[in-house]
PDB file of C-alpha atoms in Angstrom:
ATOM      1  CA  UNK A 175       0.000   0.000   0.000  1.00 66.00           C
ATOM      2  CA  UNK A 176       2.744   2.302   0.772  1.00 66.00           C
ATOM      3  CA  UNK A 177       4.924   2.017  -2.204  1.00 67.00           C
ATOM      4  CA  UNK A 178       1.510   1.740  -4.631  1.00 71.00           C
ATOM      5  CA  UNK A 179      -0.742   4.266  -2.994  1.00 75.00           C
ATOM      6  CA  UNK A 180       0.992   5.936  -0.220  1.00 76.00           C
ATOM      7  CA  UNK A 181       3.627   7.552  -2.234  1.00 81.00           C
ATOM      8  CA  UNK A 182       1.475   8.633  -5.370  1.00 84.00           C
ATOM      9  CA  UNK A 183      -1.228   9.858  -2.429  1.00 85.00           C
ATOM     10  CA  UNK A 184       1.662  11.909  -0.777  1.00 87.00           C
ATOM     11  CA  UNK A 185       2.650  13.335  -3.999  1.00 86.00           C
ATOM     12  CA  UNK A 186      -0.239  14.291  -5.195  1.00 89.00           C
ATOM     13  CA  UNK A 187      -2.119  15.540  -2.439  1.00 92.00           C
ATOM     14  CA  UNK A 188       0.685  16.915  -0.336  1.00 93.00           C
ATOM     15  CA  UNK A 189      -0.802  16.068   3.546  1.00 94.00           C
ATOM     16  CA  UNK A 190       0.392  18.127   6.193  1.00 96.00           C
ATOM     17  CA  UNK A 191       1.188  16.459   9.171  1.00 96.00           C
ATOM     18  CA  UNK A 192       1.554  17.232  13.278  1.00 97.00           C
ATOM     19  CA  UNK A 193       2.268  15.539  16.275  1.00 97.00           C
ATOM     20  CA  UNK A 194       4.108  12.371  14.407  1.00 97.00           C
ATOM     21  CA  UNK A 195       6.266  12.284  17.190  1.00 97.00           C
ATOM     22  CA  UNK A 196       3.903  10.942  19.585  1.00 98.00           C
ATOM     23  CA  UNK A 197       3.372   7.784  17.394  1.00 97.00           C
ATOM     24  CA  UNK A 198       5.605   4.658  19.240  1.00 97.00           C
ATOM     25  CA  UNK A 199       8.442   3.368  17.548  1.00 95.00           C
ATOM     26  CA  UNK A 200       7.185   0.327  18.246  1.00 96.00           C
ATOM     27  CA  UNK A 201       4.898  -1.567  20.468  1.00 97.00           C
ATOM     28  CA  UNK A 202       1.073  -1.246  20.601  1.00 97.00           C
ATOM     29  CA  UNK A 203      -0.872   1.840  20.127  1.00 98.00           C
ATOM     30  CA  UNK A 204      -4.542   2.727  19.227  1.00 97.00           C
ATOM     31  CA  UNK A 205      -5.148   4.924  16.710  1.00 97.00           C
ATOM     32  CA  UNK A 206      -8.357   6.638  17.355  1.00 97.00           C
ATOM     33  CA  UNK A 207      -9.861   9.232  14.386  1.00 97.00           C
ATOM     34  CA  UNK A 208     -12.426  11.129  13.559  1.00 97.00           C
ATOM     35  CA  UNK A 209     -14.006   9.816  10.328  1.00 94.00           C
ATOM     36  CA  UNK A 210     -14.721  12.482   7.721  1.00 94.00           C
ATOM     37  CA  UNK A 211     -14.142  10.807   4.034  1.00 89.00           C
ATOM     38  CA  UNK A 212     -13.207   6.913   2.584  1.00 81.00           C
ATOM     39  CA  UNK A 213      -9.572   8.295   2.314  1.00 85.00           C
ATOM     40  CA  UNK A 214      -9.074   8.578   6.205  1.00 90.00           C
ATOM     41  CA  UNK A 215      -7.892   5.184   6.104  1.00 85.00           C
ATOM     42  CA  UNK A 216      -5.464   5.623   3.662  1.00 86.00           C
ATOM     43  CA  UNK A 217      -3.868   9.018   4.130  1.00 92.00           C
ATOM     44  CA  UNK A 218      -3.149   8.054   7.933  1.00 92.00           C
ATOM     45  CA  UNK A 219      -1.181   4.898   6.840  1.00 90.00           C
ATOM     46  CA  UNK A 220       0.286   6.490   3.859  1.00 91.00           C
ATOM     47  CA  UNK A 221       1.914   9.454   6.592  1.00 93.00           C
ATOM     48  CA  UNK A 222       3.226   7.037   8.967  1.00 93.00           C
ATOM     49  CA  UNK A 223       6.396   4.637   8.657  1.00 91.00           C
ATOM     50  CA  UNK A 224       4.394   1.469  10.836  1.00 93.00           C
ATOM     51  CA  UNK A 225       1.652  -0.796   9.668  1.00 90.00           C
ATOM     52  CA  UNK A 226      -1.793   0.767  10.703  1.00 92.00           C
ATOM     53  CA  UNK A 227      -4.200  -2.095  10.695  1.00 90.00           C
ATOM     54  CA  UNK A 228      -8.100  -0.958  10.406  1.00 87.00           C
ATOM     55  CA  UNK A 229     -11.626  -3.176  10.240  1.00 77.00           C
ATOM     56  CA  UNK A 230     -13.546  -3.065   7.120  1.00 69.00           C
ATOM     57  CA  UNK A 231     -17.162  -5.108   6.370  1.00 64.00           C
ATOM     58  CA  UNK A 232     -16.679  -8.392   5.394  1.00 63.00           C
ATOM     59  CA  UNK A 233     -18.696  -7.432   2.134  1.00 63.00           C
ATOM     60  CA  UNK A 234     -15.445  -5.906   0.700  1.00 61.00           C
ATOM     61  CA  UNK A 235     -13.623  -9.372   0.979  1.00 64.00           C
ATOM     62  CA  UNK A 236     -16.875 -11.852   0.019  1.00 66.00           C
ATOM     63  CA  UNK A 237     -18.304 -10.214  -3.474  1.00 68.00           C
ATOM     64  CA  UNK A 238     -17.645 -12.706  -5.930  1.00 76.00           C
ATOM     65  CA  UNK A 239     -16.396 -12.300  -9.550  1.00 78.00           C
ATOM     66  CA  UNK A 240     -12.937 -10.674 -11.111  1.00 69.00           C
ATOM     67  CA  UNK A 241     -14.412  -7.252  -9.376  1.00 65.00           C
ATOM     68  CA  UNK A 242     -14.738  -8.685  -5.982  1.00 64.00           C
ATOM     69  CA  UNK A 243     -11.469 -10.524  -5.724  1.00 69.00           C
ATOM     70  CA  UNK A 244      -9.574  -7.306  -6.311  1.00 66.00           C
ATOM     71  CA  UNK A 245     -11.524  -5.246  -4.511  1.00 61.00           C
ATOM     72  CA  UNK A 246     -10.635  -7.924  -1.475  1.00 64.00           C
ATOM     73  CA  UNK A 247      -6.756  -7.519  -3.285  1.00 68.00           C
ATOM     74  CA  UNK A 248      -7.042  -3.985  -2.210  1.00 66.00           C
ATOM     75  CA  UNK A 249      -7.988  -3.997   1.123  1.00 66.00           C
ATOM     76  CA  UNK A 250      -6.102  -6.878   2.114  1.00 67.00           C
ATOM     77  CA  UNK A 251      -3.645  -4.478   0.751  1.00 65.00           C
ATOM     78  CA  UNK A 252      -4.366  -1.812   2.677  1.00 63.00           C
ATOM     79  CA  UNK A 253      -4.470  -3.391   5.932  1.00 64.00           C
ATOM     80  CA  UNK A 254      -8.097  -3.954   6.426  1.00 70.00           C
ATOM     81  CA  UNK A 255      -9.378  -6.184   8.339  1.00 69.00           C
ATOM     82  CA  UNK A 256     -13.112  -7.741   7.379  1.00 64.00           C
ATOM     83  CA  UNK A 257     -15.542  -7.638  10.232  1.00 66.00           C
ATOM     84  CA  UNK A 258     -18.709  -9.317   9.742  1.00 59.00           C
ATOM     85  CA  UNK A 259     -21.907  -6.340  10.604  1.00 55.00           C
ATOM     86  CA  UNK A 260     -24.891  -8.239  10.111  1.00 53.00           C
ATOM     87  CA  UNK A 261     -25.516  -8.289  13.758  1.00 50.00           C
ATOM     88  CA  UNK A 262     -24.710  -5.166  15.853  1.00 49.00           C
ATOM     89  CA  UNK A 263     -23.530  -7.247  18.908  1.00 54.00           C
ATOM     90  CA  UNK A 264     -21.925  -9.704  16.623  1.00 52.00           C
ATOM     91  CA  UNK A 265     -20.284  -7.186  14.398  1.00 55.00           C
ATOM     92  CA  UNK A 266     -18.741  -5.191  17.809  1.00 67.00           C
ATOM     93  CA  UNK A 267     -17.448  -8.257  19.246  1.00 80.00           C
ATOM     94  CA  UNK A 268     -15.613  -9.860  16.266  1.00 75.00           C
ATOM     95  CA  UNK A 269     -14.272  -5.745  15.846  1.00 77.00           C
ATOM     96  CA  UNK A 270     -13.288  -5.977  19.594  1.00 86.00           C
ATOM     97  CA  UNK A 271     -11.432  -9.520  18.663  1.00 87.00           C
ATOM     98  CA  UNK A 272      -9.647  -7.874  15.805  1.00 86.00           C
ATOM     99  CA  UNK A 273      -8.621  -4.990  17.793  1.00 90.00           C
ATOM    100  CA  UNK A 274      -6.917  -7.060  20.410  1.00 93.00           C
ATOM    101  CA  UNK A 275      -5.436  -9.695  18.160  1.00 92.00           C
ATOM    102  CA  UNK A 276      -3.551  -6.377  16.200  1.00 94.00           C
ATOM    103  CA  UNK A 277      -2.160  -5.234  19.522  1.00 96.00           C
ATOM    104  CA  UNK A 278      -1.268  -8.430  21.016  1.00 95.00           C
ATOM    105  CA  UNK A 279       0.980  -8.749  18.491  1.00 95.00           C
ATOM    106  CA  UNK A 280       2.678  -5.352  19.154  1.00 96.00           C
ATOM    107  CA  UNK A 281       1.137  -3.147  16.277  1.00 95.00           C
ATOM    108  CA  UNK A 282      -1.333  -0.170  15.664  1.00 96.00           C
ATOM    109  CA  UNK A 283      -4.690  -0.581  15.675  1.00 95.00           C
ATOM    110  CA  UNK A 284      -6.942   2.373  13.672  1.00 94.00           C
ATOM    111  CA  UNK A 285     -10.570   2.835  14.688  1.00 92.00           C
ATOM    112  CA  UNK A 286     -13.640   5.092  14.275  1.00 93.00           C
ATOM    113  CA  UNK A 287     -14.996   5.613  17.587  1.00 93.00           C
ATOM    114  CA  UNK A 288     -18.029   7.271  15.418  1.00 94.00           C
ATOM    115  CA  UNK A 289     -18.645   3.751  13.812  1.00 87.00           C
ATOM    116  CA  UNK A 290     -19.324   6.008  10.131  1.00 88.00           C
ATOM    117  CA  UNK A 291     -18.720   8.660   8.577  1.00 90.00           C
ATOM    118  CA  UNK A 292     -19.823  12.345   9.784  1.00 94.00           C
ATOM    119  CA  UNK A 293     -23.091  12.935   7.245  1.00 93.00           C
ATOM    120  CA  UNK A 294     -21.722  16.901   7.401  1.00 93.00           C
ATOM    121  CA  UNK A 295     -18.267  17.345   8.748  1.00 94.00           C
ATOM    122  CA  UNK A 296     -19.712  17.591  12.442  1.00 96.00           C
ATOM    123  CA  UNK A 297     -17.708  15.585  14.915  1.00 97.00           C
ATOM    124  CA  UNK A 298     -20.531  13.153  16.930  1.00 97.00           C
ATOM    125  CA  UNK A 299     -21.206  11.295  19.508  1.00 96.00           C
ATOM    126  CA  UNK A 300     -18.379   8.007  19.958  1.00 96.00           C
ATOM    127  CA  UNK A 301     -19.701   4.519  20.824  1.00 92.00           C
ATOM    128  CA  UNK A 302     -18.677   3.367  24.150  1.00 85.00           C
ATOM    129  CA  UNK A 303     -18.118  -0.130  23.423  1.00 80.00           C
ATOM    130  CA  UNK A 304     -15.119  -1.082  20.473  1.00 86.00           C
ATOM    131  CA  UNK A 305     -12.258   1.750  21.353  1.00 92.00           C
ATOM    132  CA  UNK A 306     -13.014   1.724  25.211  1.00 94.00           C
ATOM    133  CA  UNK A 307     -13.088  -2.367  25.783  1.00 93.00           C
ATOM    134  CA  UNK A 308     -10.073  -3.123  23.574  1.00 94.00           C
ATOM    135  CA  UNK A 309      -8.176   0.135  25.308  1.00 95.00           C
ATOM    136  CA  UNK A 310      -8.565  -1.644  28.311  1.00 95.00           C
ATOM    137  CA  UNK A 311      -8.700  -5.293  27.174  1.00 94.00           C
ATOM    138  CA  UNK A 312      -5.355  -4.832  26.006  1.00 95.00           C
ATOM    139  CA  UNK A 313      -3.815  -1.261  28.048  1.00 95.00           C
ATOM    140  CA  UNK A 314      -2.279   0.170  25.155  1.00 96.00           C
ATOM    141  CA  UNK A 315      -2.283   3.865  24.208  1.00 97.00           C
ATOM    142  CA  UNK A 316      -4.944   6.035  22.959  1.00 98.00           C
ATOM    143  CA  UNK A 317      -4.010   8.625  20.393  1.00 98.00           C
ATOM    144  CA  UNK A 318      -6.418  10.806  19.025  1.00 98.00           C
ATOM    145  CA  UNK A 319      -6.262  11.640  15.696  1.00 98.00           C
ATOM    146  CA  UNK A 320      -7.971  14.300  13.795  1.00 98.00           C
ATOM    147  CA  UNK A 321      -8.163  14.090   9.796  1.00 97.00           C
ATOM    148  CA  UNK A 322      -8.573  17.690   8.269  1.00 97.00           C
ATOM    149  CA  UNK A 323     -10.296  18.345   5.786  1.00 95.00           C
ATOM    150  CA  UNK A 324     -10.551  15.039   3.633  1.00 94.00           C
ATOM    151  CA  UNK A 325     -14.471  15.468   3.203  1.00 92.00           C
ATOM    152  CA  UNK A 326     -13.599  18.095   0.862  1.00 92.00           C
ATOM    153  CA  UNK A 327     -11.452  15.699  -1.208  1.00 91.00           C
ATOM    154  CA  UNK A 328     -14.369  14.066  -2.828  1.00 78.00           C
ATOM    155  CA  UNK A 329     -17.854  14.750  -1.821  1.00 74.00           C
ATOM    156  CA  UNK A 330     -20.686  12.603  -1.972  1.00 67.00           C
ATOM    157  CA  UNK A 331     -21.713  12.272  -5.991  1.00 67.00           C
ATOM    158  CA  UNK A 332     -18.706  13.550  -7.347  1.00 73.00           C
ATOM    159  CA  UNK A 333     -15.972  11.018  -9.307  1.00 70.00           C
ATOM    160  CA  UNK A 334     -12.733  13.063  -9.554  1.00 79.00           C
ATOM    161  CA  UNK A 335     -10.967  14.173  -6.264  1.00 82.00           C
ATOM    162  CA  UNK A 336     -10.231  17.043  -5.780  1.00 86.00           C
ATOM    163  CA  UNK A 337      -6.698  18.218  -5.438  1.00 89.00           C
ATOM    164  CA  UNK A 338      -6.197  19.385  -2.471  1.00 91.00           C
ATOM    165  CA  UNK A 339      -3.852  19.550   0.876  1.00 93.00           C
ATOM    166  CA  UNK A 340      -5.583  17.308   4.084  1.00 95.00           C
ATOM    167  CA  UNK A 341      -4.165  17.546   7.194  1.00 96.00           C
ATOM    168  CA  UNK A 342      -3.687  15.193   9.953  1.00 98.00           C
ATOM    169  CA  UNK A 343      -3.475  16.162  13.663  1.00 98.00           C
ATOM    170  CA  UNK A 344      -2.082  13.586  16.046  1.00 98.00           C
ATOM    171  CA  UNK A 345      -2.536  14.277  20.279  1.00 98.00           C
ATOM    172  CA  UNK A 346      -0.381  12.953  22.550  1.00 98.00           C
ATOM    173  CA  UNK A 347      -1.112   9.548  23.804  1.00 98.00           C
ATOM    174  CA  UNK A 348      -3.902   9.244  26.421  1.00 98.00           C
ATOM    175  CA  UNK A 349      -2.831   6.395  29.551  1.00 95.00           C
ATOM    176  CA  UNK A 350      -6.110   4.699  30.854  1.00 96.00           C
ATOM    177  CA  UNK A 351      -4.627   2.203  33.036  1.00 93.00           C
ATOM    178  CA  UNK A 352      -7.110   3.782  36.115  1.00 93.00           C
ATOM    179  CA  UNK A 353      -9.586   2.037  34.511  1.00 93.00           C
ATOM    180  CA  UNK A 354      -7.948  -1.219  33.924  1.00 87.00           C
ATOM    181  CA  UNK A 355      -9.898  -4.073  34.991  1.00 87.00           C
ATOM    182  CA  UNK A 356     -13.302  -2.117  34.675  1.00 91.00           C
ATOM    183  CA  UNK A 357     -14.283  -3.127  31.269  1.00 87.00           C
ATOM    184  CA  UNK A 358     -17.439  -4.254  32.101  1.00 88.00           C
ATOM    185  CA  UNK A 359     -18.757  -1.336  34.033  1.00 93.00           C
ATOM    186  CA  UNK A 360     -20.428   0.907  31.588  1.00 93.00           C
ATOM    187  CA  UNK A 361     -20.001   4.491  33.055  1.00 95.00           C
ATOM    188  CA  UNK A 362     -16.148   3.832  33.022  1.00 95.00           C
ATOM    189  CA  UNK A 363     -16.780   2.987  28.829  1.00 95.00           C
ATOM    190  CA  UNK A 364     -18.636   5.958  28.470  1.00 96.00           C
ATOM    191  CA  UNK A 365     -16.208   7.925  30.373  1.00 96.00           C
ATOM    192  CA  UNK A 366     -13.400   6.691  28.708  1.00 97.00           C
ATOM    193  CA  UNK A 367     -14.754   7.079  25.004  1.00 96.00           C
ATOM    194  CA  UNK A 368     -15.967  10.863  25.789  1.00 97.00           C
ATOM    195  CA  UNK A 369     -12.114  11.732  26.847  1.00 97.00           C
ATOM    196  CA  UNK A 370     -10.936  10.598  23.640  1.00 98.00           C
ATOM    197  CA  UNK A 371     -13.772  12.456  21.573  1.00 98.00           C
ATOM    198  CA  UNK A 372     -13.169  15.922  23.458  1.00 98.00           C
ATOM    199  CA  UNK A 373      -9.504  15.294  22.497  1.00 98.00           C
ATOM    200  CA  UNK A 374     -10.178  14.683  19.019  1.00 98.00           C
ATOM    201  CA  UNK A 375     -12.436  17.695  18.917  1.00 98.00           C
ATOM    202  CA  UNK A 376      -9.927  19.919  20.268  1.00 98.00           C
ATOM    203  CA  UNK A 377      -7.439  17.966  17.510  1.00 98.00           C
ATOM    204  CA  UNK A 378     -10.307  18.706  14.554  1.00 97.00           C
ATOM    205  CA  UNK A 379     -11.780  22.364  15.623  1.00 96.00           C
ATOM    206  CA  UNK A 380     -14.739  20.601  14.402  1.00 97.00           C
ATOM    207  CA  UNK A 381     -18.321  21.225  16.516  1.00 96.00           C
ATOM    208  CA  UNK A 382     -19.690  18.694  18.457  1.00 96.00           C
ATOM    209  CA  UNK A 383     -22.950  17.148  18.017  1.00 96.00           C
ATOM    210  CA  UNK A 384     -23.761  15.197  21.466  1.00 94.00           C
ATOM    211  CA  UNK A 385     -25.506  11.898  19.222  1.00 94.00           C
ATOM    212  CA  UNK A 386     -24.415   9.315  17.370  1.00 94.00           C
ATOM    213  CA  UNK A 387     -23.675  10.186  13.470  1.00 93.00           C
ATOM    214  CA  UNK A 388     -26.155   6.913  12.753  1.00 90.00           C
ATOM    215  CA  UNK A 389     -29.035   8.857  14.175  1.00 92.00           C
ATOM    216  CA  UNK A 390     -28.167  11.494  12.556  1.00 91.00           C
ATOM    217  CA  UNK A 391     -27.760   9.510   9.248  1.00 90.00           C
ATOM    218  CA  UNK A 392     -31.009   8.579   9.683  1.00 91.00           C
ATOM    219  CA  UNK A 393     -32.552  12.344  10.607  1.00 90.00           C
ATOM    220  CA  UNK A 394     -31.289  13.575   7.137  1.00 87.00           C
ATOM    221  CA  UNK A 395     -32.404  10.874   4.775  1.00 88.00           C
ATOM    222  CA  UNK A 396     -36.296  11.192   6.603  1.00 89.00           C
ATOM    223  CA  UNK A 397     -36.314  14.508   6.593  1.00 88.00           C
ATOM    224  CA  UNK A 398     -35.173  14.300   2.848  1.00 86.00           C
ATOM    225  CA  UNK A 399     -37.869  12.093   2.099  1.00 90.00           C
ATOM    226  CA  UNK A 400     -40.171  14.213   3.493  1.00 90.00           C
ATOM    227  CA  UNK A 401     -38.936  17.366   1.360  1.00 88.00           C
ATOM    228  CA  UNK A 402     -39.274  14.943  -1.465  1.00 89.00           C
ATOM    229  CA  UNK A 403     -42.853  13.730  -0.754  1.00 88.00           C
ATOM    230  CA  UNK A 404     -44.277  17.249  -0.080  1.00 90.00           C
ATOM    231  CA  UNK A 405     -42.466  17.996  -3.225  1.00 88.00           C
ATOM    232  CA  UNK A 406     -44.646  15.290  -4.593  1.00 89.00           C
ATOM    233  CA  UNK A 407     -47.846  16.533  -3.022  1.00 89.00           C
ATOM    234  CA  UNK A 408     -47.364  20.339  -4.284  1.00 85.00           C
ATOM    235  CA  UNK A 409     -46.703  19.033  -7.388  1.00 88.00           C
ATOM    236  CA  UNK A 410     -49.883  16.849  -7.597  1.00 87.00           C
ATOM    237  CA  UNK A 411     -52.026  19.802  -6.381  1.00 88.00           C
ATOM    238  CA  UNK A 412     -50.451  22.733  -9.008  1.00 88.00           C
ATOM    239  CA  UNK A 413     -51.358  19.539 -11.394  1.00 84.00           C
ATOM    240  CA  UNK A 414     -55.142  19.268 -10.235  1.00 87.00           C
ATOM    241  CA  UNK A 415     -55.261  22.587  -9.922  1.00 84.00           C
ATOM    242  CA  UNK A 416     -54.015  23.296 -13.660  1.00 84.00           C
ATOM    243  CA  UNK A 417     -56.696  20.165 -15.001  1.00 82.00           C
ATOM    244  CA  UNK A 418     -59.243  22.117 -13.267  1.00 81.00           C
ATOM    245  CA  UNK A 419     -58.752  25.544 -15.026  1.00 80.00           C
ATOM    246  CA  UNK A 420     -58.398  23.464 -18.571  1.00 77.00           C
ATOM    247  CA  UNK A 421     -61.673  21.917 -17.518  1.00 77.00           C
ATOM    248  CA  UNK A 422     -63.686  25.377 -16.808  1.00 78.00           C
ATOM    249  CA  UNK A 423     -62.003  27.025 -19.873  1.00 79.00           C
ATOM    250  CA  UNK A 424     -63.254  24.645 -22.047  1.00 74.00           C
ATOM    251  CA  UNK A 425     -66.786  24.653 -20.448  1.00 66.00           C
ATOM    252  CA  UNK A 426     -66.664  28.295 -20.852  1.00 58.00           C
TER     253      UNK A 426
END
């Protein structure tokens, strides 16, 4: 990935970079971002000299046909790992599983604490259970990371990036032993998962929206279908309205 996308990416885009320092040489470390675009997950990696291994649905590495095997090439590539989401509790354990096999064996582990993307740049609300449980399953590092600007890159609909410089923040790593042994209590989760958010905002600049990007996901595609249907409905009634006139012109 880094010889076949990371340098081209670097080249061509030209990220900006701060806090690299407080990425480990070596040993475990979790990576935890905002999520504003697709290409978080590969301008991190392609700005750092270590392995940055993230969880992807298993969809990516299942479709079948010439299409499917190299889409599976690619993210395999990339370091993706596939998660299986066709069950919420069974898709956050097997990413919990993943998570702690990565830093078991002594590398970094990238996450969304969102769980998807921002629907408008906003930074919102992070699940308690994925970062915080493997944080303390495992007592490696948190380090927040904020991606800048890489929504702007390419926006929903449109097929050519845009060429433009992202940036990537990186905070200092954030030591929750305190908690250690706690993983099951579900203040301490919450607790733990809102530190790392208010450092990632603070990373980001971006505002924060105290709910989780999935409800809001859904909040803009109802209230979209309800601009469309009354759409619909003034549309029908300029229509009846418009047969009616016909109708008493030609009576007239």
């Amino acid at each position: 990935m880094k010889v076949t996308i990371g340098g081209p990416l670097k080249v061509a885009f030209r990220p900006w970079v701060e806090g690299l320092e407080n990425i480990p040489a070596e040993g475990p470390a979790i990576l935890a971002s905002n999520h504003l675009s697709f290409s978080d997950s590969f301008f991190l990696p392609a700005v750092l000299d270590r392995k940055v291994t993230f969880i992807a649905k298993a969809e990516y590495f299942t479709t079948p046909g010439v299409k499917g095997r190299l889409t599976a090439a690619f993210f395999k590539g990339v370091g993706q790992l596939p998660v299986d989401r066709s069950g919420a509790r069974g898709a956050g354990e097997a990413a919990i599983k993943s998570g702690i096999d990565v830093l078991e064996r002594g590398e970094l582990f990238g996450i969304y604490p969102e769980g998807t993307r921002s629907p408008d740049g906003r930074l919102y609300r992070g699940k308690p259970g994925g970062l915080a449980r493997v944080a303390l399953a495992t007592g490696a590092p948190v380090i927040p990371v904020a991606m800048i600007d890489t929504e702007k890159i390419q926006p929903p609909g449109k097929v050519m990036p845009k060429l433009m410089r992202p940036g990537i923040r990186i905070g200092e790593p954030l030591d929750f032993s305190r908690y250690q042994g706690m993983e099951h209590d579900r203040f301490v989760l919450r607790a733990l998962t809102d530190e790392v958010m208010y450092e990632i905002m603070k990373l980001s600049g971006q505002e924060y929206v105290d709910m989780y990007a999935t409800a809001a996901k859904r909040q803009i595609a109802d209230a979209a279908k309800a601009e469309k249907d009354q759409a619909k409905k003034d549309q029908a009634k300029k229509d009846q309205a418009k047969k009616k006139a016909d109708e008493e012109r030609s009576g007239a």
